Every structure is written in C-alpha cells, then in structure tokens.
Coordinates of C-alpha atoms in Angstrom, one line a residue:
M1 CA -69.5 110.4 -39.5
P2 CA -71.1 109.6 -36.1
D3 CA -74.4 108.0 -38.3
F4 CA -71.2 105.9 -40.4
L5 CA -70.1 105.0 -37.0
Y6 CA -73.3 104.2 -35.5
H7 CA -74.7 101.6 -38.3
S8 CA -71.2 100.2 -38.7
R9 CA -71.1 99.1 -34.9
R10 CA -75.1 97.9 -35.1
L11 CA -74.2 95.8 -37.9
L12 CA -71.3 94.5 -36.3
L13 CA -72.8 93.8 -33.1
S14 CA -76.1 92.3 -34.9
Y15 CA -74.5 89.8 -37.0
S16 CA -72.2 88.7 -34.1
I17 CA -75.0 88.0 -31.5
E18 CA -77.2 86.6 -34.6
G19 CA -74.0 84.1 -35.2
L20 CA -73.9 83.6 -31.3
L21 CA -77.5 82.5 -30.8
R22 CA -77.8 80.4 -34.0
F23 CA -74.6 78.4 -32.4
M24 CA -76.3 78.2 -29.2
Y25 CA -79.6 76.7 -30.7
W26 CA -77.8 74.4 -33.0
R27 CA -75.7 73.1 -29.9
K28 CA -78.9 72.8 -27.9
K29 CA -80.6 71.2 -30.2
R30 CA -77.9 68.7 -31.0
R31 CA -77.7 68.0 -27.5
R32 CA -81.4 67.2 -26.9
S33 CA -81.5 65.1 -30.1
G34 CA -85.2 64.9 -31.0
A35 CA -86.2 63.9 -27.6
Q36 CA -87.4 67.4 -26.5
I37 CA -90.9 67.5 -25.4
S38 CA -93.3 69.5 -28.0
A39 CA -94.5 72.7 -26.6
G40 CA -98.2 72.4 -25.0
T41 CA -98.3 68.9 -24.1
S42 CA -99.6 68.0 -20.9
L43 CA -97.4 65.6 -18.6
A44 CA -99.7 66.2 -15.5
E45 CA -102.7 64.5 -14.7
P46 CA -105.7 65.3 -16.6
I47 CA -107.4 68.8 -16.2
P48 CA -110.8 68.3 -14.9
E49 CA -113.4 69.7 -17.3
H50 CA -115.0 72.0 -14.5
P51 CA -112.1 73.3 -12.7
Q52 CA -112.6 73.8 -9.1
S53 CA -108.9 74.7 -7.5
P54 CA -106.3 77.0 -8.6
E55 CA -104.2 74.1 -9.5
D56 CA -106.5 73.0 -12.2
F57 CA -105.7 76.0 -14.0
R58 CA -102.8 74.8 -15.9
P59 CA -102.3 77.9 -18.7
L60 CA -99.2 76.2 -20.3
E61 CA -101.0 72.8 -21.1
N62 CA -102.6 72.0 -24.3
T63 CA -106.2 71.8 -22.8
C64 CA -106.2 75.5 -21.2
F65 CA -104.8 76.7 -24.8
Q66 CA -107.8 75.1 -26.7
N67 CA -110.6 76.5 -24.2
P68 CA -109.2 78.4 -21.3
Y69 CA -112.3 80.0 -20.8
R70 CA -113.9 78.2 -18.1
F71 CA -110.7 78.6 -16.1
Y72 CA -110.9 82.5 -16.4
A73 CA -114.2 82.2 -14.7
M74 CA -113.0 80.4 -11.8
L75 CA -110.3 82.8 -11.5
R76 CA -112.9 85.7 -11.6
E77 CA -115.1 84.2 -9.0
Q78 CA -112.4 82.7 -6.3
Y79 CA -109.2 84.0 -7.3
P80 CA -108.9 87.5 -8.6
V81 CA -105.5 87.8 -8.1
Y82 CA -103.6 84.6 -8.8
R83 CA -100.2 83.9 -8.8
L84 CA -98.9 81.6 -11.4
Q85 CA -95.6 79.1 -10.8
N86 CA -93.4 81.3 -12.8
G87 CA -94.3 84.5 -10.5
I88 CA -96.4 86.2 -12.8
Y89 CA -99.9 87.3 -11.2
C90 CA -103.0 87.7 -13.3
L91 CA -105.7 89.7 -13.1
S92 CA -109.2 88.7 -14.4
R93 CA -111.8 90.8 -13.7
Y94 CA -112.8 93.7 -15.5
S95 CA -112.9 96.8 -13.0
D96 CA -109.3 95.4 -11.9
I97 CA -107.8 95.5 -15.1
T98 CA -109.4 98.6 -16.0
D99 CA -108.2 100.3 -13.0
V100 CA -104.8 99.1 -13.5
C101 CA -104.6 100.3 -17.5
R102 CA -105.8 103.7 -15.8
N103 CA -103.3 103.8 -13.1
T104 CA -100.0 104.5 -15.3
E105 CA -98.2 106.1 -12.3
L106 CA -98.2 102.9 -10.5
F107 CA -98.2 100.3 -13.3
S108 CA -95.4 100.2 -16.0
S109 CA -95.9 98.9 -19.7
T110 CA -92.5 98.8 -20.5
H111 CA -89.8 95.9 -20.7
Q112 CA -92.3 93.4 -21.8
G113 CA -89.4 91.4 -23.8
A114 CA -87.9 90.7 -20.2
I115 CA -91.4 89.7 -18.5
V116 CA -91.8 86.4 -19.3
G117 CA -88.9 84.7 -19.3
L118 CA -87.9 86.2 -15.9
K119 CA -85.9 84.0 -13.7
P120 CA -86.4 84.2 -10.0
H121 CA -83.3 85.9 -8.9
Q122 CA -83.9 88.3 -11.6
S123 CA -85.3 91.9 -11.5
V124 CA -87.6 93.4 -13.9
V125 CA -86.2 96.7 -14.0
E126 CA -82.5 95.5 -14.2
E127 CA -83.3 93.2 -17.0
G128 CA -85.4 95.8 -19.0
R129 CA -82.5 98.4 -18.3
K130 CA -80.2 95.4 -20.1
Q131 CA -82.8 95.3 -23.0
D132 CA -82.8 99.0 -23.1
R133 CA -78.8 99.3 -23.8
L134 CA -79.6 96.9 -26.4
A135 CA -82.4 98.8 -28.0
A136 CA -79.8 101.8 -28.1
L137 CA -77.3 100.4 -29.9
G138 CA -79.8 99.4 -32.4
L139 CA -80.0 95.5 -31.8
T140 CA -83.5 95.3 -30.5
P141 CA -86.7 97.0 -30.6
C142 CA -87.1 99.7 -27.8
D143 CA -90.2 100.3 -25.6
V144 CA -92.6 102.8 -28.2
L145 CA -96.6 102.6 -28.4
A146 CA -98.3 100.0 -26.7
V147 CA -95.1 99.1 -24.5
A148 CA -94.2 102.7 -23.6
D149 CA -95.0 105.0 -20.3
Q150 CA -95.6 108.7 -20.4
P151 CA -94.8 111.3 -21.7
Q152 CA -93.0 109.1 -24.2
H153 CA -96.1 107.1 -25.0
S154 CA -98.2 110.3 -26.1
N155 CA -95.9 111.6 -28.8
D156 CA -95.6 108.0 -30.0
R157 CA -99.7 107.7 -30.2
K158 CA -99.6 111.3 -31.8
V159 CA -97.3 110.5 -34.4
G160 CA -98.8 106.8 -35.0
H161 CA -102.2 108.4 -35.5
K162 CA -101.4 110.3 -38.3
G163 CA -101.2 107.5 -40.5
L164 CA -103.8 105.2 -38.8
N165 CA -106.6 107.5 -37.9
S166 CA -110.4 106.5 -38.7
R167 CA -110.5 108.8 -41.5
F168 CA -107.6 107.3 -43.5
V169 CA -108.8 103.7 -42.4
K170 CA -112.0 104.7 -43.9
S171 CA -110.3 105.7 -47.1
L172 CA -108.6 102.2 -47.4
E173 CA -112.0 100.0 -47.5
S174 CA -111.8 100.0 -51.3
E175 CA -108.3 98.5 -51.2
I176 CA -109.0 96.0 -48.6
E177 CA -112.5 94.9 -50.5
T178 CA -109.7 94.5 -53.6
Q179 CA -107.4 92.5 -52.1
C180 CA -109.9 90.2 -50.5
R181 CA -111.5 89.6 -53.7
L182 CA -108.3 88.9 -55.5
L183 CA -107.4 86.3 -52.7
M184 CA -110.9 84.7 -52.8
D185 CA -110.7 84.3 -56.6
K186 CA -107.7 82.0 -56.5
F187 CA -109.8 79.5 -54.3
V188 CA -113.5 80.3 -54.4
D189 CA -114.6 78.0 -57.2
S190 CA -113.2 75.0 -55.5
G191 CA -115.2 75.1 -52.9
E192 CA -112.6 74.8 -50.2
V193 CA -109.8 76.7 -48.5
E194 CA -107.3 76.4 -45.7
F195 CA -108.3 80.1 -44.3
M196 CA -105.7 80.8 -42.1
Q197 CA -102.7 80.3 -44.7
Q198 CA -104.5 81.6 -47.9
V199 CA -106.8 84.7 -46.3
G200 CA -106.3 84.9 -42.5
W201 CA -102.4 85.4 -42.5
R202 CA -102.0 87.2 -45.6
L203 CA -104.9 89.8 -46.2
P204 CA -103.9 91.8 -42.9
M205 CA -100.0 91.7 -43.8
Q206 CA -100.5 92.7 -46.9
I207 CA -102.3 95.7 -46.2
I208 CA -99.7 96.8 -43.3
I209 CA -96.9 96.1 -45.9
K210 CA -98.6 98.3 -48.4
L211 CA -99.5 101.0 -45.8
L212 CA -95.5 101.0 -44.7
G213 CA -94.5 101.1 -48.5
F214 CA -92.6 98.1 -48.1
P215 CA -91.8 95.6 -50.9
A216 CA -95.0 93.3 -51.3
E217 CA -92.7 90.3 -52.2
D218 CA -91.0 90.7 -49.0
Y219 CA -94.6 89.0 -47.3
D220 CA -93.0 85.7 -46.7
K221 CA -90.2 86.6 -44.8
I222 CA -91.7 89.0 -42.6
K223 CA -94.5 86.9 -41.9
Y224 CA -91.7 84.4 -40.8
W225 CA -89.9 86.9 -38.7
C226 CA -93.5 88.0 -36.8
M227 CA -94.4 84.6 -36.0
H228 CA -90.7 84.2 -34.3
T229 CA -91.2 87.0 -32.5
I230 CA -94.9 86.4 -31.3
S231 CA -93.6 82.9 -30.1
T232 CA -90.9 84.5 -27.4
Q233 CA -93.9 85.7 -25.8
S234 CA -95.5 82.4 -25.9
G235 CA -94.9 81.3 -22.2
V236 CA -94.0 77.7 -23.5
A237 CA -91.2 78.7 -25.8
S238 CA -87.9 76.1 -25.0
S239 CA -84.8 77.6 -24.7
V240 CA -83.6 75.9 -27.9
E241 CA -86.8 78.1 -29.6
V242 CA -86.1 81.1 -27.9
A243 CA -82.6 81.1 -29.2
K244 CA -83.6 80.7 -32.9
S245 CA -86.6 83.4 -32.5
R246 CA -84.0 86.0 -31.1
A247 CA -81.5 85.4 -34.0
E248 CA -84.9 85.8 -35.8
I249 CA -85.4 89.1 -34.6
L250 CA -82.3 90.6 -34.9
V251 CA -82.4 89.9 -39.2
F252 CA -86.1 91.2 -38.5
I253 CA -84.8 94.4 -37.1
R254 CA -81.9 95.1 -39.5
Y255 CA -84.7 94.6 -42.1
C256 CA -86.9 97.2 -40.4
W257 CA -83.7 99.6 -40.3
Q258 CA -82.7 99.2 -44.0
Q259 CA -86.4 100.2 -44.7
L260 CA -86.2 103.2 -42.8
A261 CA -83.2 104.3 -44.4
I262 CA -84.6 103.6 -48.0
A263 CA -87.7 106.1 -47.0
K264 CA -85.1 108.6 -45.6
N265 CA -83.3 108.7 -48.8
H266 CA -86.4 108.7 -50.8
P267 CA -89.0 110.8 -49.2
R268 CA -92.6 109.2 -49.8
D269 CA -96.1 109.9 -48.4
D270 CA -97.0 106.8 -46.5
L271 CA -97.1 105.2 -43.2
C272 CA -93.3 104.6 -42.3
G273 CA -92.9 108.3 -44.3
V274 CA -94.6 109.6 -41.0
F275 CA -92.3 108.1 -39.1
V276 CA -89.5 109.2 -41.1
S277 CA -90.9 112.7 -40.9
A278 CA -91.2 112.3 -36.9
A279 CA -87.6 111.1 -36.3
L280 CA -86.0 114.1 -38.9
D281 CA -88.3 116.7 -37.0
P282 CA -85.8 118.3 -34.5
S283 CA -89.0 119.5 -32.3
N284 CA -90.0 116.1 -32.4
P285 CA -88.6 113.8 -29.5
M286 CA -88.6 110.6 -31.8
T287 CA -85.4 109.0 -32.8
D288 CA -84.5 106.5 -35.4
Q289 CA -84.5 104.1 -32.8
Q290 CA -88.0 104.8 -31.8
A291 CA -88.9 104.9 -35.3
V292 CA -87.7 101.3 -36.1
S293 CA -89.2 99.8 -33.3
S294 CA -92.7 101.6 -34.2
I295 CA -92.7 99.9 -37.8
F296 CA -91.3 96.5 -36.4
Q297 CA -94.3 97.1 -33.5
L298 CA -96.9 97.9 -36.3
L299 CA -95.8 94.9 -38.4
V300 CA -95.9 92.4 -35.7
A301 CA -99.3 93.6 -34.5
G302 CA -100.6 93.8 -38.1
S303 CA -99.8 90.5 -38.8
D304 CA -101.1 88.7 -35.9
S305 CA -104.2 90.3 -34.4
S306 CA -106.4 90.8 -37.5
A307 CA -105.4 87.2 -38.7
T308 CA -106.4 85.7 -35.2
S309 CA -109.8 87.6 -35.1
M310 CA -110.9 86.7 -38.8
G311 CA -110.3 83.2 -38.5
N312 CA -112.1 83.0 -35.2
A313 CA -114.9 85.4 -36.5
L314 CA -115.4 82.5 -39.2
K315 CA -115.1 79.7 -36.6
L316 CA -117.9 81.5 -34.3
L317 CA -120.0 82.0 -37.5
I318 CA -120.0 78.5 -38.6
E319 CA -120.8 77.1 -34.9
N320 CA -123.5 79.6 -34.3
P321 CA -125.9 78.9 -37.6
E322 CA -128.6 81.2 -36.4
V323 CA -126.3 84.1 -36.0
E324 CA -125.1 83.4 -39.4
Q325 CA -128.9 83.4 -40.6
E326 CA -129.8 86.4 -38.7
I327 CA -126.8 88.4 -40.5
R328 CA -127.5 87.2 -43.9
A329 CA -131.1 88.4 -43.4
D330 CA -129.6 91.6 -42.0
M331 CA -125.9 92.6 -43.0
S332 CA -126.1 95.7 -40.6
K333 CA -125.9 93.3 -37.9
L334 CA -122.3 92.3 -39.1
D335 CA -121.0 95.0 -37.2
N336 CA -122.0 94.0 -34.0
F337 CA -120.8 90.4 -34.8
V338 CA -117.4 91.9 -35.4
E339 CA -117.6 93.3 -32.0
E340 CA -118.6 90.0 -30.3
V341 CA -115.8 88.3 -31.8
F342 CA -113.5 90.7 -30.4
R343 CA -115.1 90.3 -27.0
L344 CA -115.5 86.4 -26.9
E345 CA -112.3 85.5 -28.8
A346 CA -109.4 88.3 -27.8
A347 CA -106.3 87.7 -30.1
F348 CA -104.1 88.8 -27.4
Q349 CA -105.6 87.0 -24.3
G350 CA -103.6 89.7 -22.4
H351 CA -100.6 92.0 -22.0
F352 CA -98.3 92.3 -19.1
R353 CA -97.5 95.3 -16.4
W354 CA -95.3 95.7 -13.6
T355 CA -95.7 97.4 -10.3
K356 CA -93.1 100.5 -10.0
T357 CA -94.0 100.7 -6.0
D358 CA -95.4 98.0 -3.5
T359 CA -99.0 98.0 -3.9
V360 CA -102.2 95.7 -2.5
L361 CA -104.7 94.2 -4.7
H362 CA -107.7 92.2 -3.4
D363 CA -105.4 91.6 0.2
V364 CA -102.5 90.4 -2.0
E365 CA -99.0 92.1 -1.6
L366 CA -97.6 93.1 -4.6
P367 CA -93.6 94.2 -4.2
A368 CA -92.2 96.8 -6.7
G369 CA -90.9 95.1 -9.7
S370 CA -94.3 92.5 -9.7
R371 CA -95.1 91.2 -12.8
I372 CA -98.8 91.3 -13.6
F373 CA -101.0 89.7 -16.4
L374 CA -104.0 91.6 -17.7
M375 CA -106.3 89.0 -18.9
W376 CA -108.6 90.7 -21.6
A377 CA -110.0 87.6 -22.7
A378 CA -110.9 86.8 -19.1
A379 CA -112.6 90.4 -18.1
N380 CA -114.5 90.2 -21.5
R381 CA -116.5 87.5 -20.2
D382 CA -117.1 89.2 -16.8
E383 CA -120.8 88.5 -15.3
S384 CA -120.7 91.8 -13.7
V385 CA -120.2 93.4 -17.3
F386 CA -121.8 91.4 -19.7
E387 CA -125.2 89.5 -19.5
N388 CA -124.7 86.0 -20.8
P389 CA -121.3 86.7 -21.6
D390 CA -120.6 83.5 -23.6
K391 CA -123.4 84.0 -25.9
V392 CA -122.8 85.5 -29.4
D393 CA -125.3 88.5 -28.9
L394 CA -126.0 90.6 -32.1
N395 CA -128.3 93.0 -29.9
R396 CA -125.8 93.5 -27.0
A397 CA -126.1 97.0 -25.7
N398 CA -122.5 97.1 -24.5
G399 CA -120.8 95.2 -27.1
K400 CA -118.0 97.8 -27.4
R401 CA -117.0 97.7 -23.9
H402 CA -114.7 94.8 -24.5
L403 CA -111.0 95.2 -23.8
T404 CA -109.5 93.4 -26.7
F405 CA -107.7 96.7 -27.8
G406 CA -106.8 97.4 -24.5
H407 CA -108.3 100.2 -22.2
G408 CA -107.2 103.9 -21.4
I409 CA -104.2 105.3 -23.2
H410 CA -102.5 102.1 -24.5
A411 CA -106.0 101.5 -26.8
C412 CA -104.9 100.0 -30.0
I413 CA -104.3 102.6 -32.6
G414 CA -104.8 100.3 -35.2
R415 CA -108.3 99.0 -34.2
E416 CA -110.1 100.7 -36.8
L417 CA -108.4 98.8 -39.4
A418 CA -108.8 95.6 -37.7
R419 CA -112.6 96.4 -37.7
S420 CA -112.5 97.1 -41.4
E421 CA -110.5 94.3 -42.4
I422 CA -112.3 91.6 -40.4
R423 CA -115.7 93.1 -41.7
I424 CA -115.0 93.1 -45.2
V425 CA -113.6 89.4 -45.1
L426 CA -116.9 88.4 -43.2
R427 CA -118.8 90.1 -45.8
E428 CA -117.1 88.9 -49.0
F429 CA -117.6 85.2 -47.3
L430 CA -121.2 85.7 -46.9
L431 CA -121.8 87.2 -50.4
R432 CA -119.7 84.4 -52.3
T433 CA -120.5 81.3 -50.0
K434 CA -122.6 79.5 -48.3
N435 CA -123.4 76.2 -46.2
M436 CA -119.9 76.7 -44.6
T437 CA -118.4 74.0 -42.6
I438 CA -115.2 73.2 -40.8
S439 CA -113.9 70.2 -42.7
G440 CA -111.0 69.0 -40.3
D441 CA -109.1 69.9 -37.1
A442 CA -108.6 73.8 -36.0
P443 CA -106.4 73.7 -33.1
F444 CA -105.2 77.1 -31.5
V445 CA -101.5 77.5 -31.2
A446 CA -99.8 77.1 -28.2
S447 CA -99.6 80.0 -26.3
M448 CA -100.8 81.8 -23.3
F449 CA -100.3 84.9 -24.8
A450 CA -102.4 84.6 -28.5
H451 CA -105.6 82.8 -29.0
T452 CA -104.7 81.9 -32.4
L453 CA -105.9 79.0 -35.2
Q454 CA -103.0 77.2 -36.4
K455 CA -105.3 76.4 -39.2
L456 CA -108.8 76.6 -40.3
P457 CA -109.8 74.2 -43.2
L458 CA -113.1 75.1 -44.7
R459 CA -115.6 73.7 -47.5
F460 CA -118.5 75.4 -49.0
D461 CA -120.9 76.2 -51.7
V462 CA -120.4 78.8 -53.9
V463 CA -122.9 81.9 -54.4
I464 CA -124.0 82.7 -58.0
A465 CA -121.7 85.9 -59.1
E466 CA -124.6 88.1 -59.0
S467 CA -124.8 88.4 -55.2
H468 CA -120.9 89.7 -55.5
E469 CA -121.8 92.0 -58.1
R470 CA -124.1 93.8 -55.8
A471 CA -121.4 94.8 -53.6
A472 CA -119.0 95.7 -55.6

C-alpha cells in the first residue's frame, strides 16, 4: 500500500506539473510571437580573432561556441579564476582543476541542475534542497554517480561498475562492430552520409538502450528526451525553451520509473537489472529513486558524449590528412588518435562544482556557495602539461592525462565503452571508405557545456569489400 500511494502521488504530481510547464511554454511562446532571437546569436560588437581581455570572452555567443580554444588560452594565461557575468567562476588551468576534483570535502558535485540558472538572490544550497524534495517525490533525478558526494558516490559507483567494467565492455566489441556495420550498410554504397544523424547519435544510444534492456523501438523518444535534458545546461536556453525541456524531463523520468518497474516484475540479467538488484538489496543503501536517476544519467551521458566524440573524431581526421595516412599505414595508432580526440575536443567542455565553505583561489575570494565551472577542454590544452597542445600527436607520451572523463573519484565509469565505440566506428570508416571530405557546413551546437556538432555531412569513395572482410 505505501508503494501504491507513493506512485499514485508521483504520477499525479508529475502530470500536473508537466501540464503547468506546457501551459507556461505555450503562453510565453505566444507572447513572444516569433520575436525571440535565437540562442547563440551575437548581439554585441564582433569578438576579436585574438582576444586580449576578459571582456573578449563571451561564452554565450556563437563565435565562442564554434572555436572556444583561443579564449581558453587567454584565460589560462591571464585569468585563471574568471568570473562570468552570471556569477559562475571559470577555472581553466590543469593543476587548479585537478586540485578541485581531489578536494571533495571543500568542493561539492551536487545540485548541478540548480547551478546554471541560479539568479543573483538565490542560494545554490537552498535551490538544491528544493530539487532534492522533488527528487524524493520521484519527479526529477536525484544526485547520483557523477553528481553525488561521498559517501553515497562510492556506493553508486560500485553498483554501476558491475555493469560497465572493462571486462564486460571488452565482451561488447563484437556487438558494437555488428551494429556499426549494419548502420554503414544502409548508406556506404551511396558515397555520402550525414554522420551525426545516421551514425553518431544512433550507435551509442542503441548500445546503451540494449545494455539496459529497454525496447529498441524507443530510440527516437529517448534521444528526444536526452536532447532536452542536455539543453537545460547549455547556458543559452531561453525561459520558453527551459519550460518545454523541463516538461519533457518529467515525461523522461516517468519512462525510467516504468522501465524500473518492468525490470522488478520480470528480473533479467542486464544493466537495468543491476540497479534493480541494488535497490532491492536491504544491505545496499541504493533507493528506487537513485536507481531511476542512475538509469536516467546513463542514458543522457550515453546519448551525447560518444556521439560528440565520434563526430569530432571524423572531423579531425579529415582536417588532418597526414594523420589519417599515418593511421591507415599503422592501424595500431588508432588508439592514440582516439585519446587525442578526447583531449582536443572534449565532449563536455566542463562540469560544475560549488564551494561548501569560504575559500581563496589565486587571490580570488570564493564565498561558500560559489559556483565553479571546471573547464576540462581548457585544461586539456594546458601548455604546462601537454607539449604543442593544439596539435594532433599520435606519439604523445601523456595522451591519456586529459580530463575529458573528469578526474578523481568522479572519473566517468563509461569511459571504456566510449573508447571502444569510437575506435570501432573510426576503424570501420577507414576500412570501408577513402577520400573522405566534409561536404557542407558542420556547425557546433549553441552551448557552453557540450561541444557537439549539429551535423557532419560527408562524402567518400567506397573501398572494395575485401578490405572490410579482413576485419570481420
């Protein structure tokens, strides 16, 4: 009876709030009547090609989205703790970021959903508590895995690792290869593809859906929900867009609850079953809410990070033909190239932390509750760590020291799966195509959080089948 009452109330509240958000979206959109300026459009004076002052770094403008790295270099050199107009402090140096990652007593990973849209009079702690109450009701995701603090984080990670350890990922390689070849079979003879739609987004999502044991036909709606979830962290979404995205997240969370219930009623040996077992184990502190949130987080991460890196990998390969030729001559160098892709084009440009107590960084006072953006992508090109940091170097000795998967206890548990997926896709393209070119515009999504290609149109010549057979 308590479970019945809990879920009845959860559904009633979820549908009610969804309806309110959709009404708000409709009303705001109607008021604006098409006059809204699209996100990422620059309204200020042009950004200089070689930035010299912090005012030149305007991370919510399109120029910065498309190529943020010269701005990151300026911050690393001159403004290691830089405060944006919205009050968020940006850290860009490798050593500062790794120090923060290791100091979990001072810097919290929780309340990520409250950080970006926080207003000047609001407290991250108080807004985070409001979110915690909604999460306890089963309406929104709670802080788990990448956004949990100790001691909960260790348990979340232990549970997740059971389903995503390196041995298990290794066993998936034949399945990833099969899925990749099936996708390529649909377009390879045509000599062209819009990579992001036909492969980049689709393959990682198909894999994570299968690992969780969810219906394959749910791909389109899960991808749609993940897109809305990520957009709330972009920093440029309007209040109209945020209202719509939050409504879609409510639907997404209901779906995750539904899938958890199915897995409870019909036990199975998959990744969802791992979380079900943990939630049912009286000796394990994982709750149903945390299990649902873990599933939600894995779907969102699985939908975007690998897709982003795949697209960026092919783009980098085409833009560096000498590197492509070097890999074609020695395919063992493909692993090193994948690490260079992660380093040079981090899928997520950074993640947030907030200060639990007052502290000082580089003589900048950070009061308790200060929001911090750890700029993985800036640290990945730190000259003090990586020699010739803007260059693709297949012989880089410390290539795996990049921070694309985070650092410390919050290093991404899906990193080996991402490596495997991207390596296999690149290998299949190298084996089955040649003379690849980018055949149209390949802009990045408007976001200070994710560095994702909106599209990547490719043309290529087809390699005769026997080359493909050798890898089968």
